[in-house]
Coordinates of C-alpha atoms (C1' of nucleotides) in Angstrom, one line a residue:
Chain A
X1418 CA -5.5 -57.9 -54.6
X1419 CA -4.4 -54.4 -54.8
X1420 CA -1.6 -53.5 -57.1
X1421 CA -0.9 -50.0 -56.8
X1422 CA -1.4 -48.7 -60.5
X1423 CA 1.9 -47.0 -60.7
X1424 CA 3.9 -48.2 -58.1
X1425 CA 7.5 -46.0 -57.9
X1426 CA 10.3 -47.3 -59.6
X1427 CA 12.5 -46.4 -56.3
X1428 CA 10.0 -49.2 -54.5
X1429 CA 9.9 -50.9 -57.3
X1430 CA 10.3 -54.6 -55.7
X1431 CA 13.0 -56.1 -58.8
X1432 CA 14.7 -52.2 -58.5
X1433 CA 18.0 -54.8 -57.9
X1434 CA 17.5 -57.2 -59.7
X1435 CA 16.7 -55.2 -63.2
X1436 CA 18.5 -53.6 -66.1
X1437 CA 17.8 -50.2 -63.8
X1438 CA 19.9 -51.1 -61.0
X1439 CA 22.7 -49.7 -63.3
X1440 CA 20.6 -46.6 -64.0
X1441 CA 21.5 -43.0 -62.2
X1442 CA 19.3 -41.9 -59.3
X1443 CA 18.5 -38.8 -61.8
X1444 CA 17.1 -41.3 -64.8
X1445 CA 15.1 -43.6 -62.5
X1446 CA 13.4 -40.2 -61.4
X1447 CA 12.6 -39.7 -65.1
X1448 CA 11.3 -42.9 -65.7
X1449 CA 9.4 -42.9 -62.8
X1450 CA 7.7 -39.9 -64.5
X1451 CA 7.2 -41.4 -67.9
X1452 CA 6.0 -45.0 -67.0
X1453 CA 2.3 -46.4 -67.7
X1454 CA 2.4 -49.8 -65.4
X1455 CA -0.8 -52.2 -66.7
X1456 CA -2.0 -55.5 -65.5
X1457 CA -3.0 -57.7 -68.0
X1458 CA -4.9 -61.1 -67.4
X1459 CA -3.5 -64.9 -68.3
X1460 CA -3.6 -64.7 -71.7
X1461 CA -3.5 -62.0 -72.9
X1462 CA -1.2 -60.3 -75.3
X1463 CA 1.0 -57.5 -74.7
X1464 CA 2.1 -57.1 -77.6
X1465 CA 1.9 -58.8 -81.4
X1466 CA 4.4 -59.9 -84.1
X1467 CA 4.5 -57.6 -86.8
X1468 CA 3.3 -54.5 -84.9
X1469 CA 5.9 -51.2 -84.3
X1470 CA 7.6 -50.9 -81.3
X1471 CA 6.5 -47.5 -79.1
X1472 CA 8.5 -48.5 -76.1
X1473 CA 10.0 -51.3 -74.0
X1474 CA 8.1 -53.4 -70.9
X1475 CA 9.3 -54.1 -67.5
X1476 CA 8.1 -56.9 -66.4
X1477 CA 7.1 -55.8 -62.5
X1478 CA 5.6 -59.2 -61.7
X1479 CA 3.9 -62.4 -63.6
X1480 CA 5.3 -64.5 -66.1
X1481 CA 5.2 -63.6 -70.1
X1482 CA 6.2 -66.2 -72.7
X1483 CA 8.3 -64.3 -76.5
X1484 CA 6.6 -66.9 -79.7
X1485 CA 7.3 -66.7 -83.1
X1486 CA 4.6 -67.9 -85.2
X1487 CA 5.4 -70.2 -88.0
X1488 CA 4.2 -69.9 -91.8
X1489 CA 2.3 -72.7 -91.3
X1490 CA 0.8 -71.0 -88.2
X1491 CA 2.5 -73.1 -85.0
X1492 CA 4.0 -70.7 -82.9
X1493 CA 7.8 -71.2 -81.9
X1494 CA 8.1 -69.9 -77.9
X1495 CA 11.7 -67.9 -78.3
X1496 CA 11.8 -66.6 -74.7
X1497 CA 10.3 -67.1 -70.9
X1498 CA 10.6 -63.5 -69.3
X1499 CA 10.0 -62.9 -65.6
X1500 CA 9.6 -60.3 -63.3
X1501 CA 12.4 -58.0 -63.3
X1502 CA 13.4 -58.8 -67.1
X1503 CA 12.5 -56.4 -69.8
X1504 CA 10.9 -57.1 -73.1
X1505 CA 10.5 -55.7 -76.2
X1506 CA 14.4 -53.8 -76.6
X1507 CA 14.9 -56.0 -80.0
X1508 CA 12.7 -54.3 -82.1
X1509 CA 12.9 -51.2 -80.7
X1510 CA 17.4 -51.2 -80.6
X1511 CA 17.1 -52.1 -84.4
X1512 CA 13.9 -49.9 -85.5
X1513 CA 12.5 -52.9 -86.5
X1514 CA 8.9 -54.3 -86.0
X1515 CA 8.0 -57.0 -83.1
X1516 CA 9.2 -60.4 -84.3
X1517 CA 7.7 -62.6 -81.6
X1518 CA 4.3 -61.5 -79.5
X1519 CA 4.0 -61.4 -76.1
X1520 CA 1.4 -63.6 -74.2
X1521 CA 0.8 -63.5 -70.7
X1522 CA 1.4 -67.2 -68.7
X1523 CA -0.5 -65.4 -65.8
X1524 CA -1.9 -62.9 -64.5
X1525 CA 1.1 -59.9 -64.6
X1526 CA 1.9 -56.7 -64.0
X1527 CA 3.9 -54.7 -66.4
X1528 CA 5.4 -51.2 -66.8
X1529 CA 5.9 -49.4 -70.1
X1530 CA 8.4 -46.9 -70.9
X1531 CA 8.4 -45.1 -74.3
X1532 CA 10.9 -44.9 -76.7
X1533 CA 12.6 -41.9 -76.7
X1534 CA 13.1 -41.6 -73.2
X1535 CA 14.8 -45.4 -73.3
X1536 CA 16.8 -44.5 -75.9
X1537 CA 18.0 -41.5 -74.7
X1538 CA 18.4 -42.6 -71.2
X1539 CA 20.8 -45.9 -73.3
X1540 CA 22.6 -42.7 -74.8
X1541 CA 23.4 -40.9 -72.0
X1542 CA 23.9 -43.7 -69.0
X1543 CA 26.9 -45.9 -70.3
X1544 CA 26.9 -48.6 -67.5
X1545 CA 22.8 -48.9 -68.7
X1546 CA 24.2 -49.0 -72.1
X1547 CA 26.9 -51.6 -71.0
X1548 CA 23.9 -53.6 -68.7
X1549 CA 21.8 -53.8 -72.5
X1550 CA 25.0 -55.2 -73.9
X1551 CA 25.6 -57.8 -71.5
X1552 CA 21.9 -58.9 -71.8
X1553 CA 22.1 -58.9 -75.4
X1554 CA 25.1 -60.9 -75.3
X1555 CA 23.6 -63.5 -73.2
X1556 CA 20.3 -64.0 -74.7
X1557 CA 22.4 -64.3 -78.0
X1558 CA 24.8 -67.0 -76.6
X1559 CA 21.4 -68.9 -75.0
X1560 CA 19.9 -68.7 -78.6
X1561 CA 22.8 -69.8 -80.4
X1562 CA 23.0 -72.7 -77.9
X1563 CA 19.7 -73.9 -78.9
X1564 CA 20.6 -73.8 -82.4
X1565 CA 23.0 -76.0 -82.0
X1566 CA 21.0 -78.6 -79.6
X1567 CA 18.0 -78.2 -82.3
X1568 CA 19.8 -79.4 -84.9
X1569 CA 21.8 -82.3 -83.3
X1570 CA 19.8 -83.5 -80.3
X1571 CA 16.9 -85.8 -80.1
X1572 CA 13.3 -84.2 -78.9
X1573 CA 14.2 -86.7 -76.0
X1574 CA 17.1 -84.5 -74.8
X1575 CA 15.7 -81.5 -75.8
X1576 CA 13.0 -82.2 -73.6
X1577 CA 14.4 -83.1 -70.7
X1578 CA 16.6 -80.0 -71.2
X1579 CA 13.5 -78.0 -71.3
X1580 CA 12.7 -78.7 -68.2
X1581 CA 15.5 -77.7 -66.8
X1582 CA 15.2 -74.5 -68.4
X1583 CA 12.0 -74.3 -67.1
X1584 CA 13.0 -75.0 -63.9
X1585 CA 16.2 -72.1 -64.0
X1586 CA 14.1 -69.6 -65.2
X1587 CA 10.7 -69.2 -63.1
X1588 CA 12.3 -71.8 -60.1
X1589 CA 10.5 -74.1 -58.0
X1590 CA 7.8 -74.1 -55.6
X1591 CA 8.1 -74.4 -51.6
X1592 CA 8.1 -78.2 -52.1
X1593 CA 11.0 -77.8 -53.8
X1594 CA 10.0 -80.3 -56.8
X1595 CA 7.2 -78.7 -58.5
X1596 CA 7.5 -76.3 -61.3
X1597 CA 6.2 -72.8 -60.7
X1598 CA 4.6 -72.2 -63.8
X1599 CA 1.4 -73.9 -65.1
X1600 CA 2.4 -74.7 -69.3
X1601 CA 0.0 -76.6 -71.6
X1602 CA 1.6 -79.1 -73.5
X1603 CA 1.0 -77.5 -75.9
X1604 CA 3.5 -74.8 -74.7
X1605 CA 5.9 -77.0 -73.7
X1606 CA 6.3 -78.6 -77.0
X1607 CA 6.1 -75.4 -78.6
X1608 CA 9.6 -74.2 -76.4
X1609 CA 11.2 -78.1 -77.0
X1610 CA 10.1 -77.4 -80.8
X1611 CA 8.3 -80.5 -81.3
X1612 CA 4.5 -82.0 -82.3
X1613 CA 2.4 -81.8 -79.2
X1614 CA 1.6 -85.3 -78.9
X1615 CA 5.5 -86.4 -79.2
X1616 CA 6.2 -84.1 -76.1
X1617 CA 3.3 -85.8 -74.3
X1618 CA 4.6 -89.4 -75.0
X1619 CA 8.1 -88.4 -73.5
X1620 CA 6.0 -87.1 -70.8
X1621 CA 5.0 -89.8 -70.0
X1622 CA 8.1 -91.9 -70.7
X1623 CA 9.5 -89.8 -68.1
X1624 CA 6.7 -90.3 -65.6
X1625 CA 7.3 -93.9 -66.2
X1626 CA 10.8 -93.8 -65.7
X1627 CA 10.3 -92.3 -62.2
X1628 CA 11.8 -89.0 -63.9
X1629 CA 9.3 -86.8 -62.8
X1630 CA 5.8 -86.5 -61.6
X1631 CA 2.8 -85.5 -63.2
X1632 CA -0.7 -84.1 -62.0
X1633 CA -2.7 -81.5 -64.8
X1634 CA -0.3 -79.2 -65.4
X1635 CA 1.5 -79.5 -62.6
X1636 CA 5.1 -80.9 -63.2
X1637 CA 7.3 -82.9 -60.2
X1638 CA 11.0 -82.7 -60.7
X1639 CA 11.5 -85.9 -59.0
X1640 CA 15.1 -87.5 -60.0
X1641 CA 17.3 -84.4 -60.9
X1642 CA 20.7 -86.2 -61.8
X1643 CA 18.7 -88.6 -64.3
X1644 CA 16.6 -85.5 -65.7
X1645 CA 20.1 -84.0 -66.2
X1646 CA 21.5 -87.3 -67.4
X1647 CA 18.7 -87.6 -70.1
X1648 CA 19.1 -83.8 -71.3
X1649 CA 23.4 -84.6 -71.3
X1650 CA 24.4 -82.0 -69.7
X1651 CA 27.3 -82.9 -68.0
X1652 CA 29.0 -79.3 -67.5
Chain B
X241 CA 50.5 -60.6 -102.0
X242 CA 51.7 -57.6 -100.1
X243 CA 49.5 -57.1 -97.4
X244 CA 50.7 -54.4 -95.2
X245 CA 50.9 -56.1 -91.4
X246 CA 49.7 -53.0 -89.6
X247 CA 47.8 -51.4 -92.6
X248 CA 46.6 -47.8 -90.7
X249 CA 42.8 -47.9 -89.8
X250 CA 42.0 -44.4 -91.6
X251 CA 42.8 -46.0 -94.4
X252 CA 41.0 -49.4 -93.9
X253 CA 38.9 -50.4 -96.7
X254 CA 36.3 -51.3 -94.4
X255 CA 36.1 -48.4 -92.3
X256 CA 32.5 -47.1 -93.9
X257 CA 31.4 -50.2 -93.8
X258 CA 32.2 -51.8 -90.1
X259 CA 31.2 -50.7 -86.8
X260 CA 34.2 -48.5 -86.1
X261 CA 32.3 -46.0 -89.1
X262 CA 30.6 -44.8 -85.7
X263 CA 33.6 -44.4 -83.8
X264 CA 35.2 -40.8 -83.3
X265 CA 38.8 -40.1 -84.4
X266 CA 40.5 -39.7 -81.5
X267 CA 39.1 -43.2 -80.6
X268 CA 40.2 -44.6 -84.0
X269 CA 43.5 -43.4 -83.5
X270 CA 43.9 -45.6 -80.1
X271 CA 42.8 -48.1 -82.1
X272 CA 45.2 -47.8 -84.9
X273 CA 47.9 -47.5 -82.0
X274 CA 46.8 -50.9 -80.1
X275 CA 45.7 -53.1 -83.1
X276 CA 47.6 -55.9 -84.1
X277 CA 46.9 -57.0 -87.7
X278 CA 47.7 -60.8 -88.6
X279 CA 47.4 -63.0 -91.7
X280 CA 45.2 -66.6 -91.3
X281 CA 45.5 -68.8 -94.0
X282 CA 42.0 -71.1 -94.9
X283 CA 41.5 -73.6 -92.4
X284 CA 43.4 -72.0 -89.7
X285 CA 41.9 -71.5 -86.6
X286 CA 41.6 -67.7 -84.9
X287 CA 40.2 -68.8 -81.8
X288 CA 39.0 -71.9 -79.8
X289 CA 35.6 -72.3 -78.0
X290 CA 36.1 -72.8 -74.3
X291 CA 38.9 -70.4 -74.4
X292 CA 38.9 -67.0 -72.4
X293 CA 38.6 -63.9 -74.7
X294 CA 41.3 -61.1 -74.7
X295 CA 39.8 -58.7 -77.2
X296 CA 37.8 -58.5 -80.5
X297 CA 38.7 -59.5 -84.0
X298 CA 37.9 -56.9 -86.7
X299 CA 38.1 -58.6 -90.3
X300 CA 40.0 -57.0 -92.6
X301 CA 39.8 -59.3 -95.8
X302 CA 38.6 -62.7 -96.2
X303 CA 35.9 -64.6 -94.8
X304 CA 35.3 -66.6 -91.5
X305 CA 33.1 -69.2 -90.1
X306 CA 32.1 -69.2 -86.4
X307 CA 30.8 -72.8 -85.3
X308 CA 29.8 -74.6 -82.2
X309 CA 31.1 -78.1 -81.6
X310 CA 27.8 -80.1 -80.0
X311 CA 28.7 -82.7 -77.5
X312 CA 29.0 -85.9 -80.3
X313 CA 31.5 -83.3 -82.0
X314 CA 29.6 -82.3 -85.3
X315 CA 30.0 -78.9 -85.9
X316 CA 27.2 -76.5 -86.2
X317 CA 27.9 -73.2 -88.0
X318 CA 26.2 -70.3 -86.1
X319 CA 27.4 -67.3 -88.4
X320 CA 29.2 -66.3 -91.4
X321 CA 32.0 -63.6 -90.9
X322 CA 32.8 -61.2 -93.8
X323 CA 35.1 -58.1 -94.1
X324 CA 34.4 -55.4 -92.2
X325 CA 32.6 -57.3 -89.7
X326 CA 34.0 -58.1 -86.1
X327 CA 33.6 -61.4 -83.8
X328 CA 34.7 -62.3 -80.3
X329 CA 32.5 -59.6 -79.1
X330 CA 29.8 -61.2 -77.3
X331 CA 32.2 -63.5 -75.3
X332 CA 34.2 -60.0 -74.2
X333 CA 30.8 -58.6 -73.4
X334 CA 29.2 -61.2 -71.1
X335 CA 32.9 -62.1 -69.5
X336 CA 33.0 -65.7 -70.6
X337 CA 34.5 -68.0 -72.7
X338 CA 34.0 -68.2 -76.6
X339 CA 31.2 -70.4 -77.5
X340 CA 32.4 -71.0 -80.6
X341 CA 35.2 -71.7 -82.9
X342 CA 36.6 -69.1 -85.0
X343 CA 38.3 -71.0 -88.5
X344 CA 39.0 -68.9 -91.7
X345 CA 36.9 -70.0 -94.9
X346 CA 39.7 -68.1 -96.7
X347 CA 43.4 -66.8 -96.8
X348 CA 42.7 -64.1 -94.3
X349 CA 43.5 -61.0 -93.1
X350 CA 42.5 -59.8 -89.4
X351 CA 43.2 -57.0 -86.5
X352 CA 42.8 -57.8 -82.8
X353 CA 41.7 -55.0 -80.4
X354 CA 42.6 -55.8 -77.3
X355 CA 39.9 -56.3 -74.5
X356 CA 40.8 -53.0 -72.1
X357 CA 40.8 -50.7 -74.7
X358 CA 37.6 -52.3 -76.7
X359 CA 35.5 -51.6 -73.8
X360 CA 36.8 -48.5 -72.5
X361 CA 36.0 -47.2 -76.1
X362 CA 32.6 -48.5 -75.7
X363 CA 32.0 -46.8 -72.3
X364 CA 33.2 -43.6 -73.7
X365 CA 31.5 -43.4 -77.0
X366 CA 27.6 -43.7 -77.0
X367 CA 27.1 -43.9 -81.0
X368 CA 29.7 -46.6 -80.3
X369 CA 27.8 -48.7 -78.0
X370 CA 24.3 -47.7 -79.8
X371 CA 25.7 -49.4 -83.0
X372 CA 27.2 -52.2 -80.8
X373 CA 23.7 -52.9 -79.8
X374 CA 22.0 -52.4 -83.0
X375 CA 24.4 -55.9 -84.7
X376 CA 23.6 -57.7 -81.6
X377 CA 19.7 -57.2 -81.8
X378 CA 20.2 -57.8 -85.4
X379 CA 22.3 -61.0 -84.4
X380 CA 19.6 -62.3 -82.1
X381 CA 16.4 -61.2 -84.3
X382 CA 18.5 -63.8 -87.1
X383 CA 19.4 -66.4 -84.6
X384 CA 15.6 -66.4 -83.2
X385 CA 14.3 -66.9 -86.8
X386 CA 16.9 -69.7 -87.1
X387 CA 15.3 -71.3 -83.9
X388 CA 11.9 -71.1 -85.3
X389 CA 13.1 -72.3 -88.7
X390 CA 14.8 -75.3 -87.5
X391 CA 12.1 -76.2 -85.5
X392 CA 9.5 -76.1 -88.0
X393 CA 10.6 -76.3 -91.3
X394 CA 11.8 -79.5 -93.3
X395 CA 15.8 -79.5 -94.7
X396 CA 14.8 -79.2 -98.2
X397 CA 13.5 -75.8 -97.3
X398 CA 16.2 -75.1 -94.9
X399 CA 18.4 -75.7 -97.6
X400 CA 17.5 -73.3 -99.9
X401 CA 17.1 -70.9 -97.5
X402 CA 21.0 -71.5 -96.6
X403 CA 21.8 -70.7 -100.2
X404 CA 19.8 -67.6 -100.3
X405 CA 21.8 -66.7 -97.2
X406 CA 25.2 -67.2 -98.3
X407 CA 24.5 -65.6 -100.8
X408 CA 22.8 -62.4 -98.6
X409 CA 26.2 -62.5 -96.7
X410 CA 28.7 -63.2 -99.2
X411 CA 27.6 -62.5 -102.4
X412 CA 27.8 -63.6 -106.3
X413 CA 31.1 -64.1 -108.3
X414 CA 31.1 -61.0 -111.5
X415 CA 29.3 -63.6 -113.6
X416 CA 25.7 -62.9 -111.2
X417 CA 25.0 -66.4 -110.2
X418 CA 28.1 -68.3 -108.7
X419 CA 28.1 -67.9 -104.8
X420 CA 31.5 -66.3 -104.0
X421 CA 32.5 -68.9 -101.2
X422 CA 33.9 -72.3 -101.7
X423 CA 32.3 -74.6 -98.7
X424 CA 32.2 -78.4 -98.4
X425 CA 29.5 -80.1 -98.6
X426 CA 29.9 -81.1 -95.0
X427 CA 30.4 -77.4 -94.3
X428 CA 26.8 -76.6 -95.9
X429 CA 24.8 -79.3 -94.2
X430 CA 26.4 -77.9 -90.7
X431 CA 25.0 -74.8 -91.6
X432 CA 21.9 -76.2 -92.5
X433 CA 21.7 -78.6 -89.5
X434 CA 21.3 -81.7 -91.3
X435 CA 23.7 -84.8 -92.2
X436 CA 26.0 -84.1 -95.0
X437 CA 24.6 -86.7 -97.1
X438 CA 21.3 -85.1 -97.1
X439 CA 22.5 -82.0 -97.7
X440 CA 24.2 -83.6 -100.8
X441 CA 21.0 -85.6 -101.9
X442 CA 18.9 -82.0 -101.8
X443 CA 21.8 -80.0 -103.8
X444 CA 21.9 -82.6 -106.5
X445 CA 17.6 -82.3 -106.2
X446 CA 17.6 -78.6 -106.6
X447 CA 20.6 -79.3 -109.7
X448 CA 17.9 -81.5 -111.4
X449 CA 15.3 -79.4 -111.1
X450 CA 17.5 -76.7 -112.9
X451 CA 17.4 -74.2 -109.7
X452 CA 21.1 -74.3 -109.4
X453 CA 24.6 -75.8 -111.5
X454 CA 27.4 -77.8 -109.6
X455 CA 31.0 -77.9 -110.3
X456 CA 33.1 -78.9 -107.8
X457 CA 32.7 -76.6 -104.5
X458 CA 31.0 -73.7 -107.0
X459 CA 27.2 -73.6 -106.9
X460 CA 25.8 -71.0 -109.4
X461 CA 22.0 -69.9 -108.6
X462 CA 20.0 -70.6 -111.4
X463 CA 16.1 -70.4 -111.0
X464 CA 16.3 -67.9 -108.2
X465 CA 12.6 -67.1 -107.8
X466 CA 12.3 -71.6 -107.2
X467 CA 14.8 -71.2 -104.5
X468 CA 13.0 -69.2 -103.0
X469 CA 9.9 -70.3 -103.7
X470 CA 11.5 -73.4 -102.5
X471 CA 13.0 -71.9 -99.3
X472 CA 9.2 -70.5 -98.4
X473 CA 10.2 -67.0 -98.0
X474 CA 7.6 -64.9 -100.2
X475 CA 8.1 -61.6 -97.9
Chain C
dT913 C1' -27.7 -84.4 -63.2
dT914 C1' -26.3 -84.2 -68.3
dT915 C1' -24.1 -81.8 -72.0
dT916 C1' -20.3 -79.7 -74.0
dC917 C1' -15.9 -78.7 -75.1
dA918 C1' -11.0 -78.0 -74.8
dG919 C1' -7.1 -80.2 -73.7
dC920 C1' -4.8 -84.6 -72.8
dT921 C1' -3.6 -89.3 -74.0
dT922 C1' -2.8 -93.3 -76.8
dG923 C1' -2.5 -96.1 -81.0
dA924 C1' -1.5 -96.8 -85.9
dC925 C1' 0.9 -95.4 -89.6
dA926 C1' 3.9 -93.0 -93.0
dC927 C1' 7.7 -90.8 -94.3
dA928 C1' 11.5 -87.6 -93.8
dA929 C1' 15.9 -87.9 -92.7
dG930 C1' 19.8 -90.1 -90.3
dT931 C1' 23.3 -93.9 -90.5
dC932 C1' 26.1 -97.2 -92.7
dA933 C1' 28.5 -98.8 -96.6
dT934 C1' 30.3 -98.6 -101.2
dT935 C1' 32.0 -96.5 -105.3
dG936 C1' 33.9 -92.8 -108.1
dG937 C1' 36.8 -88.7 -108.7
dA938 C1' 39.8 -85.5 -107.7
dT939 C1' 44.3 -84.1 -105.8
dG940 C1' 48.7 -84.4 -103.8
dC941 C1' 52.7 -87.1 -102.5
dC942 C1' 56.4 -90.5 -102.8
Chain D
dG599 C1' 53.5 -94.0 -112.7
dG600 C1' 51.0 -95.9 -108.5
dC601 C1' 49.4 -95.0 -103.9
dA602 C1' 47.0 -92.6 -100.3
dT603 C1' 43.7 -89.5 -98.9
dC604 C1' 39.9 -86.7 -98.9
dC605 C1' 35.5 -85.5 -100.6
dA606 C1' 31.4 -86.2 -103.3
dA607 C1' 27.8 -89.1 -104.7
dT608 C1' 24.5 -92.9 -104.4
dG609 C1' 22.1 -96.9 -102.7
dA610 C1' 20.1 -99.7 -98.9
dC611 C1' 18.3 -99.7 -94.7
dT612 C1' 16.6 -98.1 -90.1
dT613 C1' 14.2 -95.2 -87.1
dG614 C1' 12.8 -91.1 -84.9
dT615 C1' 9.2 -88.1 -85.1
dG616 C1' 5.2 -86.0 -87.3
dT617 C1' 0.4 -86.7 -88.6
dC618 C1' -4.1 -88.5 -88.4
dA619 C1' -7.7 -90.5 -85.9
dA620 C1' -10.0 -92.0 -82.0
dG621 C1' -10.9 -92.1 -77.0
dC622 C1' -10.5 -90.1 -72.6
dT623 C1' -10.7 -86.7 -68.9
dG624 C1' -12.2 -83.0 -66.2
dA625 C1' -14.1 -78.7 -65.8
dA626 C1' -17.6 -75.5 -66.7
dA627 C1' -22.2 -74.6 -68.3
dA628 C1' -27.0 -75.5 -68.8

DNA sequence: TTTTCAGCTTGACACAAGTCATTGGATGCC
DNA sequence: GGCATCCAATGACTTGTGTCAAGCTGAAAA
């Protein structure tokens, strides 16, 4: 393994696929300059609820999971980020502290840019400034959408739609069944927003019902239209 | 009631208030020159989810609901519109259809900005865009903690957190306790994410326990530090 | 090998909260 | 007036889902 400490942003492997695709040659150049890329280990945090923001991270390659932590202490997963997607641009757009903390799924590699040169680069680029928008937009519509499904749908469906989410976000392996991300069940209850042990039953309920597969952590995607069936989604 | 159809934007009562504060005068005179101000009277319906957006709606007076239909057709409110605030935005931003159903609370009185000149305005004007992002950060740090909230914490507490917001977002009556909005019950337990008999059950709970007064559709606040005590929200 | 420990699984149980059904009040309309 | 309608309130009942407790498993350590 050899991940260059500081790889170039003009190399950068997601340089199409990120926010900074919309940047100017000029600001990429500037970022370039400013960046601090770090690789953290599974596990770790990146950063912690409650803390002030100095900056936003670019996720360059690994997996990261966004969790609020409840006032009774379980932790509410708000977000699966993946290489290319940046993290942190809440807090720092409304000069607000962290409210979720950032945990590594596995073992990543992540670039930091401070502040005041993303801010000012926002100010200055409009189609950046327009590219923040449209993410905001989304993530807002994705989060209202799970309002609404945590409210009036059964863990059942919820799970089943997790899984799809899952699935959408970090994709597939070469098999084209398994899951490419290793969660506890812990973690996976903790994105349906349910007591471990009920996401372990439907699970298994699953399993039995020749839904999906299940070895460890791995998880086998096995009968898509009844996965999609159970989560009603029709659209 | 003479409300003027076309009332001129430099004289809006909301113009410290909204977003358009940030906006520069030549912009707010395009504005003034492309708006088209219309009257909704309570219950009526501004826009439709599934339908495609064709500008933003800046609220002049009166007092909106916005509201996702889930698939068995309750209704789950997602925000509370007041004057000086504008909707439609995040449809117009990510190029898709509304999400959600825009129905007046009120006798109301709102201006339409058409799409072209919305965003043109927001490509031009970086304070513009800056604040833009600042209510949707705001929007989705809310909308996260809703997440969390719904996931973890029982309706009795949900509940009286719901009261503490309406109140946050519309306010008291002169008299300093009765919330200025008149909802239905059904109307409060959408918001809350429960079934509208619970909701009803909890309200006539909290009226026993002398946090709050019924009459009718008003609900004066009482015992505020119970309610929120009640509501679990001690920072 | 055995020990240890964290995470997974399953069962038993309780209760919060949803659903269904009925009644009581308002309010508006003919 | 009476009738219809909508909403609020309450009771009775059911059930989904959380909690507690007890095994189980597999991996890592000793």
């Amino acid at each position: 393994m050899s991940i260059p400490l500081n790889p170039s942003c003009q190399n950068c492997k997601d340089r199409f696929s990120s926010i900074f695709c919309k940047a100017d040659q000029n600001n990429l150049e500037q970022i370039d300059a400013a960046k601090v890329c770090s690789s953290y280990k599974k596990g770790q945090v990146i950063f912690h609820e409650g803390a002030y923001p100095f900056g936003v991270y670019c996720i360059n390659d690994g997996k990261i999971k966004l969790s609020h932590s409840g006032d009774d202490g379980r932790e509410q997963i708000v977000r699966l980020v993946k290489a290319g997607d940046i993290m942190g641009y809440k807090a720092l757009l409304s000069n607000e502290r962290y409210t979720a903390t950032a945990t590594a799924l596995e073992d990543s590699s992540i670039c930091f840019i401070p502040k005041d040169l993303f801010l000012n680069i926002l100010q200055s680029d409009a189609s950046l400034s327009f590219e923040m928008m449209r993410i905001l937009s989304s993530e807002l519509r994705k989060a209202e959408l799970k309002i609404t499904h945590l409210a009036q749908k059964p863990v059942r469906e919820r799970l089943a739609e997790t899984l799809l989410f899952i699935k959408e976000t970090y994709g597939l392996e070469e098999d084209g069944h398994t899951l490419s991300v290793r969660l506890s069940r812990e973690e996976i209850a903790n994105l349906v927003g349910t007591a471990t042990e009920s996401a372990i039953r439907l699970l298994s309920e699953f399993k039995k019902d020749g839904m999906i597969e299940l070895e460890g952590k791995k998880i086998r995607l096995l009968d898509m239209p009844e996965i999609i069936r159970t989560a009603n989604l029709h659209d």
